[in-house]
mmCIF file of C-alpha atoms and ligand atoms in Angstrom:
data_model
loop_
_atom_site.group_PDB
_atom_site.id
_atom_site.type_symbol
_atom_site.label_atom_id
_atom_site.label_comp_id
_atom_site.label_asym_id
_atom_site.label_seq_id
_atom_site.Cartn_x
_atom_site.Cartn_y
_atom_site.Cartn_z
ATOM 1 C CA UNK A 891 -5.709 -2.302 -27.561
ATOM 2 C CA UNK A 892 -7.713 -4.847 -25.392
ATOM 3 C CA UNK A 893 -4.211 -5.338 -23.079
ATOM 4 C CA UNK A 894 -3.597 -1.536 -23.140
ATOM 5 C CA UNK A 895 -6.557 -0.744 -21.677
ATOM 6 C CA UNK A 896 -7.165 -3.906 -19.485
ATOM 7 C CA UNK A 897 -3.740 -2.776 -18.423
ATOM 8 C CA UNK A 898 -5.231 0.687 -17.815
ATOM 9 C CA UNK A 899 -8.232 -1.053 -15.791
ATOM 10 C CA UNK A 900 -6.119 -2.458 -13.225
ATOM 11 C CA UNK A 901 -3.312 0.621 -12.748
ATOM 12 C CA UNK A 902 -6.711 2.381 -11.623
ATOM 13 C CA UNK A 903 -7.744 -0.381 -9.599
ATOM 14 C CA UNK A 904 -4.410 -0.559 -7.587
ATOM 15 C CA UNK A 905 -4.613 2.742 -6.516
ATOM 16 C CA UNK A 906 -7.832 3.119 -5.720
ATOM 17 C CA UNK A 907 -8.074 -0.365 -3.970
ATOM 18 C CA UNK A 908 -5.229 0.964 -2.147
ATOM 19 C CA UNK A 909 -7.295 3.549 -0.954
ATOM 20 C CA UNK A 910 -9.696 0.936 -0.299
ATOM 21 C CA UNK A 911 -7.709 -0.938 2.043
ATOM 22 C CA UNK A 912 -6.208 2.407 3.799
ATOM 23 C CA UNK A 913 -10.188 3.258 3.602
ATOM 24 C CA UNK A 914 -11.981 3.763 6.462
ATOM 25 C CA UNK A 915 -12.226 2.080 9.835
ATOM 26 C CA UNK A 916 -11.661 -1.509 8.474
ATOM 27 C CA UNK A 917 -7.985 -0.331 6.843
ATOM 28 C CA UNK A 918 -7.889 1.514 10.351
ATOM 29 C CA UNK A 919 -7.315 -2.100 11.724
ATOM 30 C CA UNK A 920 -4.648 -3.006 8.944
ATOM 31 C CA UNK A 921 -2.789 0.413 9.944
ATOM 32 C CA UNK A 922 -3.285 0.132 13.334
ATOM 33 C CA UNK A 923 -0.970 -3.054 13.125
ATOM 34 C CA UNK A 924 1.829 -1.200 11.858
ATOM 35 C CA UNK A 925 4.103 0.132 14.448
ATOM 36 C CA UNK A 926 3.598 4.296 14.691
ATOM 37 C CA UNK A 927 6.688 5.771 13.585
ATOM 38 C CA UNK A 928 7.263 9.127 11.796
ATOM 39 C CA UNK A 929 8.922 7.074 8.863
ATOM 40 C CA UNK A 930 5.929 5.647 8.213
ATOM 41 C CA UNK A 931 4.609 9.095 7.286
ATOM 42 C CA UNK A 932 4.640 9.712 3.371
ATOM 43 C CA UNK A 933 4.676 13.421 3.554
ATOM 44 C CA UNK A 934 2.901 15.234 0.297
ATOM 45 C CA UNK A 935 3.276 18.763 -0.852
ATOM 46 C CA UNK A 936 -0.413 20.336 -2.224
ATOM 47 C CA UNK A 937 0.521 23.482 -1.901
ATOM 48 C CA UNK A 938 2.817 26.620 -0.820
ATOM 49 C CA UNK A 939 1.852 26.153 2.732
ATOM 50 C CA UNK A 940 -0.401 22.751 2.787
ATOM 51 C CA UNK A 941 0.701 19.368 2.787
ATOM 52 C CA UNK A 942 -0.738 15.828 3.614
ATOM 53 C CA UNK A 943 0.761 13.131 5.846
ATOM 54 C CA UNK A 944 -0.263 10.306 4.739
ATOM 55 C CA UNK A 945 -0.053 6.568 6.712
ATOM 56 C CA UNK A 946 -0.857 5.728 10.366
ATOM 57 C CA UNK A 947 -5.050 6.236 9.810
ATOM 58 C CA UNK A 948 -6.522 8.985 7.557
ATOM 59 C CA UNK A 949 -4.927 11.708 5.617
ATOM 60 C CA UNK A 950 -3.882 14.683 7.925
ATOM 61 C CA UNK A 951 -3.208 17.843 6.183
ATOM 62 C CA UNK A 952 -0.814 20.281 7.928
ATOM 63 C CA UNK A 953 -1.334 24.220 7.078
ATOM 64 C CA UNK A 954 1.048 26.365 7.644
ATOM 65 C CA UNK A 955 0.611 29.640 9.010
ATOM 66 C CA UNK A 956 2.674 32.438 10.933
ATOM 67 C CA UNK A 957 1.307 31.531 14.492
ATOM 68 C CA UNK A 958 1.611 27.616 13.768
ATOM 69 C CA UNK A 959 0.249 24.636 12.399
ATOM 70 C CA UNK A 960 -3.052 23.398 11.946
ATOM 71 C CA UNK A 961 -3.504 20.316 11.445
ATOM 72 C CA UNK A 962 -6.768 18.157 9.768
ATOM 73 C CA UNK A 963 -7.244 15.034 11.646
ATOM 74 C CA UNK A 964 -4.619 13.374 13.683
ATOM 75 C CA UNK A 965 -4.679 9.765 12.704
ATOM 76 C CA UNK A 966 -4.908 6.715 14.866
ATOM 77 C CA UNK A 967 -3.850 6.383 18.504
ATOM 78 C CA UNK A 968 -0.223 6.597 18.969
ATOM 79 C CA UNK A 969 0.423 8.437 15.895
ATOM 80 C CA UNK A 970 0.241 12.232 17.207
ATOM 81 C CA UNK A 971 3.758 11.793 18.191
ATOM 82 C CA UNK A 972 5.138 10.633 14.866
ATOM 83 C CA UNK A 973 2.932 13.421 13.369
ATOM 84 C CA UNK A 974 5.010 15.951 15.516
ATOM 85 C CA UNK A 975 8.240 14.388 14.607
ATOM 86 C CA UNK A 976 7.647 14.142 10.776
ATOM 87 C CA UNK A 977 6.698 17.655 10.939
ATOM 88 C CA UNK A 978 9.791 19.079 12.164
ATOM 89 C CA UNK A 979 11.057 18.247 8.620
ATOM 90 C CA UNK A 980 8.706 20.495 7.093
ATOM 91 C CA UNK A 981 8.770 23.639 10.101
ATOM 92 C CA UNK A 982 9.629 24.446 13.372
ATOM 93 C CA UNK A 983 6.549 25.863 14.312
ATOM 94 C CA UNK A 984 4.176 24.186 17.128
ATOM 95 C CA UNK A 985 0.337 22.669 16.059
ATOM 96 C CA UNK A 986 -1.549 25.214 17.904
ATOM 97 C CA UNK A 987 -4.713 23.746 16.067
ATOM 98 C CA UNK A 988 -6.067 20.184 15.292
ATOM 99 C CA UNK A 989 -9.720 20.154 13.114
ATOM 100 C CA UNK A 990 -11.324 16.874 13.206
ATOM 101 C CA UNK A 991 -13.816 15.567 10.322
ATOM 102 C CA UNK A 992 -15.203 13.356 12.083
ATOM 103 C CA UNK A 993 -15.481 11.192 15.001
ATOM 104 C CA UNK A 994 -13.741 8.007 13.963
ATOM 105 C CA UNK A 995 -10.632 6.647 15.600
ATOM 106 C CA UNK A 996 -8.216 6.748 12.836
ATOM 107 C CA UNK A 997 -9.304 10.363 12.591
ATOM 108 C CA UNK A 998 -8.839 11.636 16.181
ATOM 109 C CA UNK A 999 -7.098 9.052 18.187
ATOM 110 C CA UNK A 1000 -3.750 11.394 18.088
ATOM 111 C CA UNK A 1001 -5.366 14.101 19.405
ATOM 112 C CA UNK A 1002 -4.072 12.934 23.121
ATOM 113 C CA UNK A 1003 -0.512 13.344 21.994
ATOM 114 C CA UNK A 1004 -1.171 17.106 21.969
ATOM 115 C CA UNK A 1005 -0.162 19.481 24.399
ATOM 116 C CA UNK A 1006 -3.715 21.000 26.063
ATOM 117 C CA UNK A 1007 -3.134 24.071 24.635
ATOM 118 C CA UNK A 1008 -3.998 23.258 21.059
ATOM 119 C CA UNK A 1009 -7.507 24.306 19.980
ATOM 120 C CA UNK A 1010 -9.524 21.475 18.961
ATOM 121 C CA UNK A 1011 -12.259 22.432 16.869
ATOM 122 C CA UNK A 1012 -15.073 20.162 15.156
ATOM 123 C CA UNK A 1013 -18.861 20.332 13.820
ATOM 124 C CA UNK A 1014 -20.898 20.504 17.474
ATOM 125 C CA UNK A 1015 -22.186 16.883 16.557
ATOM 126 C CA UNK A 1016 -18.763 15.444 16.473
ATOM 127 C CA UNK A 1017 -17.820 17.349 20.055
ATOM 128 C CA UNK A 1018 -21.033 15.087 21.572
ATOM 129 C CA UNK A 1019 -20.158 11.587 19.897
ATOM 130 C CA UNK A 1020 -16.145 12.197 20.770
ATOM 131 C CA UNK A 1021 -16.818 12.120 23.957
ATOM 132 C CA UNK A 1022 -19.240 8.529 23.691
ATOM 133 C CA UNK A 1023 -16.626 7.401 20.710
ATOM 134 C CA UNK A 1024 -19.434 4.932 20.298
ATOM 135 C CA UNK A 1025 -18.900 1.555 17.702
ATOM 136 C CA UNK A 1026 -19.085 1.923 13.986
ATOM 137 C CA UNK A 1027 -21.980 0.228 12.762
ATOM 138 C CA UNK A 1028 -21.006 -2.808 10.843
ATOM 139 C CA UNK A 1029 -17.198 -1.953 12.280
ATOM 140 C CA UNK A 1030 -15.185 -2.300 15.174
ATOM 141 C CA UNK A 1031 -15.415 -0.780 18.417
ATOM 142 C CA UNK A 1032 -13.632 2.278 18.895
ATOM 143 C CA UNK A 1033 -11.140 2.845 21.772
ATOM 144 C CA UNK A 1034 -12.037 5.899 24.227
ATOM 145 C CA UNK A 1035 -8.578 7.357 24.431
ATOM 146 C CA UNK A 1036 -10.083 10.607 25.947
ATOM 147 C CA UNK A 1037 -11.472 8.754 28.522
ATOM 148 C CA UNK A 1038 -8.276 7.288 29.330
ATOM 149 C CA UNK A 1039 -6.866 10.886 29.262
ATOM 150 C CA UNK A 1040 -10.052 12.749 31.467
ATOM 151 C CA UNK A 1041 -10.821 14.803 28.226
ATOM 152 C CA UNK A 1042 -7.397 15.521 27.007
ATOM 153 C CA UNK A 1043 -7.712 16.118 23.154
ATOM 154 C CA UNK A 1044 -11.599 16.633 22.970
ATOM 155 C CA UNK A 1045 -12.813 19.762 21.276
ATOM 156 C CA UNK A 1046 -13.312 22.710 22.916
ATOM 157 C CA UNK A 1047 -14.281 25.211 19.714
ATOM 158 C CA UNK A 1048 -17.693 23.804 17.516
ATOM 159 C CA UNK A 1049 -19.689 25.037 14.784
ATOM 160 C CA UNK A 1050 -23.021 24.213 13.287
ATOM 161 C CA UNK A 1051 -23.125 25.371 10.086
ATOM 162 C CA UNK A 1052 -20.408 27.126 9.315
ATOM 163 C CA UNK A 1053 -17.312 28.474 10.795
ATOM 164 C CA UNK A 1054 -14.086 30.831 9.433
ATOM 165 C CA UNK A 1055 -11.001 30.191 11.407
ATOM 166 C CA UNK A 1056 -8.009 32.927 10.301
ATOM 167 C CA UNK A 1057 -7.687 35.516 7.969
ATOM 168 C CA UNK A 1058 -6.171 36.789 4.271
ATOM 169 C CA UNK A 1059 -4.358 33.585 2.795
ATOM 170 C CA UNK A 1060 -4.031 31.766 6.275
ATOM 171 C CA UNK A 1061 -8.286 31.585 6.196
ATOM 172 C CA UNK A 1062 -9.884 28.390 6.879
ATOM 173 C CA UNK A 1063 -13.863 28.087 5.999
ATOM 174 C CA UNK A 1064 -15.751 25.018 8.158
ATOM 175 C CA UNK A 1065 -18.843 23.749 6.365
ATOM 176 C CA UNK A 1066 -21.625 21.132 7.321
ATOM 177 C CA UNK A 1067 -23.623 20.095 4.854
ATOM 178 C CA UNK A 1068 -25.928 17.177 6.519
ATOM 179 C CA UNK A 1069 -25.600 13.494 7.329
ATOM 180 C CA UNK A 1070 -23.682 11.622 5.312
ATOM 181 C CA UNK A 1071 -20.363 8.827 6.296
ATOM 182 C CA UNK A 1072 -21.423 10.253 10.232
ATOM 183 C CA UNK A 1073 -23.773 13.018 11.959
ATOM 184 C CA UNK A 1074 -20.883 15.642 11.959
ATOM 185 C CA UNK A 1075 -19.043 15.794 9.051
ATOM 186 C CA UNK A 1076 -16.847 18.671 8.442
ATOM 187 C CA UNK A 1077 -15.660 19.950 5.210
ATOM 188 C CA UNK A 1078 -12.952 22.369 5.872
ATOM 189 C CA UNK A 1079 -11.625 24.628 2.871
ATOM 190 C CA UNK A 1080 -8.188 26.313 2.409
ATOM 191 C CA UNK A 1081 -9.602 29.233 0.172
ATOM 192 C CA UNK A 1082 -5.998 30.946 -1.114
ATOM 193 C CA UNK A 1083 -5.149 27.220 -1.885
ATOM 194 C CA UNK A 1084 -8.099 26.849 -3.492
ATOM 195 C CA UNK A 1085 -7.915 22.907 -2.053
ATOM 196 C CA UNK A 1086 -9.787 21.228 0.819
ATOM 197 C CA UNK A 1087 -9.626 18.382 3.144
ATOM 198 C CA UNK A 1088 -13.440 16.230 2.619
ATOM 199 C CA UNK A 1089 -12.951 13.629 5.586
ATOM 200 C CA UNK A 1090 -13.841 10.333 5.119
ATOM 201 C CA UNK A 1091 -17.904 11.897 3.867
ATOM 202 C CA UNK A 1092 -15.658 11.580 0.645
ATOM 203 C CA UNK A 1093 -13.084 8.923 1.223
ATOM 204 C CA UNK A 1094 -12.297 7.159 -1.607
ATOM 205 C CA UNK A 1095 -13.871 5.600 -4.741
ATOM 206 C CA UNK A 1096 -15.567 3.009 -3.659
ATOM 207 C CA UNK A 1097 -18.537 2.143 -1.670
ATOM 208 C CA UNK A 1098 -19.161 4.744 1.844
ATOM 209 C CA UNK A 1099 -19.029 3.389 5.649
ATOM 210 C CA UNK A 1100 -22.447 4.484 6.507
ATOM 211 C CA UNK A 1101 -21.886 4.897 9.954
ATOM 212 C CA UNK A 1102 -25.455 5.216 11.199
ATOM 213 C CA UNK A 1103 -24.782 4.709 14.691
ATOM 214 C CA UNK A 1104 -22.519 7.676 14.966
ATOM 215 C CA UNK A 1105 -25.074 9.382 13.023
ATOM 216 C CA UNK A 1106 -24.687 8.772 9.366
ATOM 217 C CA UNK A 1107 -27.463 8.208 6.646
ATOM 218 C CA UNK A 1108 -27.447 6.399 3.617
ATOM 219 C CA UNK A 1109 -30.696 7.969 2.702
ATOM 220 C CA UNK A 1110 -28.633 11.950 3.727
ATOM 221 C CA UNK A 1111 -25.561 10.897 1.976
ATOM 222 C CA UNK A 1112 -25.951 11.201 -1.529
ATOM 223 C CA UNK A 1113 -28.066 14.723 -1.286
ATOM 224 C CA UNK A 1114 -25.320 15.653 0.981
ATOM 225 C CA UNK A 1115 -22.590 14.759 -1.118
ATOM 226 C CA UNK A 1116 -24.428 16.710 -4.079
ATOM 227 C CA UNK A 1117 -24.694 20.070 -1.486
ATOM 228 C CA UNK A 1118 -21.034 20.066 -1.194
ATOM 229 C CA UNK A 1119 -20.058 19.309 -4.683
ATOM 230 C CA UNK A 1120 -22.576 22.348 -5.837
ATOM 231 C CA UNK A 1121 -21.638 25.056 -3.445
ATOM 232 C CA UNK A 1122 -18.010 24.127 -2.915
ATOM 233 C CA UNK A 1123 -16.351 26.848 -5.387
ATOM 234 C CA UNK A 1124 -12.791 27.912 -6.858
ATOM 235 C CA UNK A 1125 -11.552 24.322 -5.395
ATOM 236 C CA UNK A 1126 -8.981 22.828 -7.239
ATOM 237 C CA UNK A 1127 -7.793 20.097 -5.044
ATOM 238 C CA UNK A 1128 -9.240 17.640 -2.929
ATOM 239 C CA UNK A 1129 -7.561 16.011 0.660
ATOM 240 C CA UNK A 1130 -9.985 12.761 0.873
ATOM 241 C CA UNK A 1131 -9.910 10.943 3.853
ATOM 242 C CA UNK A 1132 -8.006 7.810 2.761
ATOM 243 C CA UNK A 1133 -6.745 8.187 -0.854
ATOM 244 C CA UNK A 1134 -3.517 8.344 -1.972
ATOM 245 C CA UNK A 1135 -3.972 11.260 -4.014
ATOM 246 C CA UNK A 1136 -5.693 14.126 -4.024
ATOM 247 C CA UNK A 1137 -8.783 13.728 -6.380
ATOM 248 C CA UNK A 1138 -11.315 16.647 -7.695
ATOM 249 C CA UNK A 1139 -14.147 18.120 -7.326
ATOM 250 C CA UNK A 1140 -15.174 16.465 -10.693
ATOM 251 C CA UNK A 1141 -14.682 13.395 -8.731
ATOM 252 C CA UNK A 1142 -16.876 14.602 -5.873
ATOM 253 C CA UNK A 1143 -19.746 15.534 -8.131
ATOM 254 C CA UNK A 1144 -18.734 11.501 -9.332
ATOM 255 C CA UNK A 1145 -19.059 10.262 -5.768
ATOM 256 C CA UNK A 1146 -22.843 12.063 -5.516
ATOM 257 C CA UNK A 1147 -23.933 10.437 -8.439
ATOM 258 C CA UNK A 1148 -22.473 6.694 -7.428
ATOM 259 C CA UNK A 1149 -23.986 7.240 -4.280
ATOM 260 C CA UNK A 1150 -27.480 8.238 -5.452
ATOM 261 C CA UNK A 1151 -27.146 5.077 -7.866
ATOM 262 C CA UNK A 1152 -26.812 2.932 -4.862
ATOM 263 C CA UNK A 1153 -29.092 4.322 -2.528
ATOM 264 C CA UNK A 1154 -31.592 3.824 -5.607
ATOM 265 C CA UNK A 1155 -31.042 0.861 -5.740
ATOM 266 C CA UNK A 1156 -31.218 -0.746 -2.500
ATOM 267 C CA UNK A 1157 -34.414 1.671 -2.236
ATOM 268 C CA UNK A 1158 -36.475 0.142 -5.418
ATOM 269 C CA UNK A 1159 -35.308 -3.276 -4.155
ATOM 270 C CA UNK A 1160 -36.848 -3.034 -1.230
ATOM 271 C CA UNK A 1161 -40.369 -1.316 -2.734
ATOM 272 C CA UNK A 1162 -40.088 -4.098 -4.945
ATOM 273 C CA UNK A 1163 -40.364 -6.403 -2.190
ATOM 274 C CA UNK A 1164 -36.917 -7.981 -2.763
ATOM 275 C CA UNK A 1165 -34.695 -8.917 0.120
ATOM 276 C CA UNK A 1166 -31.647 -7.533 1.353
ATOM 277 C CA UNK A 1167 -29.597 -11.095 0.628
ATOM 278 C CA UNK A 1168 -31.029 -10.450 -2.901
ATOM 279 C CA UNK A 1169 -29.150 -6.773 -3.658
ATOM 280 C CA UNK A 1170 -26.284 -7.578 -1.596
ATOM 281 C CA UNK A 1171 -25.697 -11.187 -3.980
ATOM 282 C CA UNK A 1172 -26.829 -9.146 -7.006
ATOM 283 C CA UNK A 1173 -25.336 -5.571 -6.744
ATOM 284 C CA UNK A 1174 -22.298 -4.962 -8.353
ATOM 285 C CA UNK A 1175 -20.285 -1.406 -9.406
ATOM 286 C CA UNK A 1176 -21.940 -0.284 -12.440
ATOM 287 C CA UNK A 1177 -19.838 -0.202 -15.250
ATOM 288 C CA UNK A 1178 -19.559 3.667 -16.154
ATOM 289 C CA UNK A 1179 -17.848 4.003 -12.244
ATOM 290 C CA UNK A 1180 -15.596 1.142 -13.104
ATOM 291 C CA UNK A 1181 -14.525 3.434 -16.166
ATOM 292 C CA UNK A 1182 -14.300 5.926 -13.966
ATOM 293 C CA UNK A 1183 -11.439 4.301 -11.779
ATOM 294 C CA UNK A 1184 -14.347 2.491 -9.218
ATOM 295 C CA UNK A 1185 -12.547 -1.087 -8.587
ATOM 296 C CA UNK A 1186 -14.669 -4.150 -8.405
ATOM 297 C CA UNK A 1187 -14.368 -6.356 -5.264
ATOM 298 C CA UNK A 1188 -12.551 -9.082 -7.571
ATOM 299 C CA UNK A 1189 -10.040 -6.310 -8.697
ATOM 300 C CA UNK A 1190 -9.524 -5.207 -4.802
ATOM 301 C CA UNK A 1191 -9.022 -9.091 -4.086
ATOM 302 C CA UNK A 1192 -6.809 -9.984 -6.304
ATOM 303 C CA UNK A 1193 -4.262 -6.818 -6.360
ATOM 304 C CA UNK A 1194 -4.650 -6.557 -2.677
ATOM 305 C CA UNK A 1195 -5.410 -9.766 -1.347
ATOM 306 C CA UNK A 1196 -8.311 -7.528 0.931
ATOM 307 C CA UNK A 1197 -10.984 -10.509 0.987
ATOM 308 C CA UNK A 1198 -14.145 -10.406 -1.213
ATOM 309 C CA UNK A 1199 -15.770 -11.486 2.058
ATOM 310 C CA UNK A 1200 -15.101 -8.363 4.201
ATOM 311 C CA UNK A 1201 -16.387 -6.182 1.008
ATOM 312 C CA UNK A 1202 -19.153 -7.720 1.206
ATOM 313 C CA UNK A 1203 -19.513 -7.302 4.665
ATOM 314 C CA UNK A 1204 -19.708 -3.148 4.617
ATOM 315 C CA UNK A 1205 -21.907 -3.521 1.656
ATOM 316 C CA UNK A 1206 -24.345 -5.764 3.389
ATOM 317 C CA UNK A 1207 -24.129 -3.139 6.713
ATOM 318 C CA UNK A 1208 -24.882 0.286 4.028
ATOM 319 C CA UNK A 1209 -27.617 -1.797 2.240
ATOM 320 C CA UNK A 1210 -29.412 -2.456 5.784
ATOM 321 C CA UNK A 1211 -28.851 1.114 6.932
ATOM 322 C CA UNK A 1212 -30.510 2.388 3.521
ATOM 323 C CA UNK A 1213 -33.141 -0.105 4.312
ATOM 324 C CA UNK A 1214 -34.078 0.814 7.738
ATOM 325 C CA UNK A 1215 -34.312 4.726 6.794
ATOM 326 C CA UNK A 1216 -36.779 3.893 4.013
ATOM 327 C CA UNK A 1217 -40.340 3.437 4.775
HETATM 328 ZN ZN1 ZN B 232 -14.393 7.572 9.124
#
């Protein structure tokens, strides 16, 4: 029993440290090494007229409708092209839209593949910081490849709140729900699919990239997370930013309550008059999100050979963003 379910332990592990390691802007880097190609695509079915393409940055979905594709997110630089290509498998129809989550790199950096007439549409937040494409706190620099294209790719339809793109089955609802992995987060739902496409504000199960320079907030993320989770109905399916699968929004309502843990934490540490050294050497994945398919750094190390050192590294960056927003 102990080896069936240590066995158990680590099957989770894999795939979510896989997720891990695609995660975010650091497995950006990792991808960003591999050579764009459309056969590096893994192309997944969701539903009737949804899929995800998965590989070359975050997941993209690709919705099908009777004018043409839109897609969600367009992965890193150079991959818009392979995108295109590994689409023709699935339809012969042209991307006439791209939404973007967010403003990181491995998010929109394919936009500039597309021809100018495809609507770009993102939270008006995003719009502002695509055009800056400003670094990710406690991660790399991000290249400006709509500078290098005067503006090609940048959005030119926003929202605030909320936005419906489409109609009948083909509708598309755009929500904001606060702060939370950046200051522009969209959540964009595929209502007749009854599945959505979270971004990277839910990227995998593990620890966020508070990205408080691009306007994200540890303090915001949690509450935020909670918002969508609560008024996100008749959803079935979840697109996360980086994992392999699609998750729930069981899982979701999951990731609100990990978050709030940690925010929690690092808060009382610091009231306590504790250090930040002190929670990042002493804070470790509480056990009930291990059992609920949260790796620990070790488990990431060893299956994945991704470095307890660079884990440490983004939780030492979201415990001092958490610590500067509280007073
Ligand atoms: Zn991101």
């Amino acid at each position: 029993m102990v080896e069936k379910s240590r066995t158990l332990v680590l099957k989770r592990g894999f795939v979510l440290a896989a997720l891990l390691v695609a995660g975010a802007v650091l497995a950006a880097i990792g991808a960003a090494q591999q050579t764009p190609s459309a056969a590096s695509i893994q192309v997944d079915k969701v539903g009737d007229n949804l899929y995800v393409l998965r590989g070359g940055g975050g997941n993209t979905a690709a919705f099908i409708t009777a004018k043409g594709v839109t897609l969600v997110d367009a992965k890193l630089p150079g991959w818009g092209k392979p995108i295109l290509e590994k689409l023709k498998e699935i339809t012969e129809k042209p991307v006439t839209m791209i939404i973007n989550t967010h403003t990181h790199f491995d998010h929109v950096g394919g936009n500039v593949e597309f021809p100018a007439t495809v609507d770009v549409v993102t939270h008006e937040n995003t719009a502002n910081l695509m055009r800056e494409m400003r670094p990710v706190t406690g991660g790399p620099e991000q290249p400006n490849v709509f500078k290098e294209k005067n503006g090609l790719g940048l959005p030119n339809r926003t929202f605030k709140d909320r936005m419906t793109l489409g109609n009948g089955d083909e509708r598309i609802e755009l929500y904001y729900f606060g702060r939370a992995h950046t200051g522009g987060d969209a959540w964009v739902v595929f209502p007749a699919l009854r599945a959505m496409h979270s971004g990277d504000a839910f990227a995998i199960k593990n620890l966020p990239l508070i990205d408080a320079n691009n306007g994200g907030s540890g303090v915001e993320y949690p509450k935020t997370i909670a918002k969508a989770a609560a008024a996100l109905k008749n959803i079935d399916t979840i697109i996360t930013g980086h994992n392999p699968t699609t998750l729930t929004i069981a899982d979701l309502k999951t990731y609100a309550d990990f978050t709030r843990e940690f925010v929690q934490t690092v808060q009382a540490a610091k009231k306590a008059g504790r250090t930040i050294d002190d929670v990042v050497n002493s804070w470790k994945v509480p056990e009930r999100f291990q059992k609920d398919g949260y790796p620990t750094p070790e488990q990431i190390q060893e299956i994945l050979r991704y470095p307890v050192a660079a884990q440490t590294a983004r939780l030492r960056s979201n415990v001092e963003v958490i610590w500067n927003e509280t007073k």
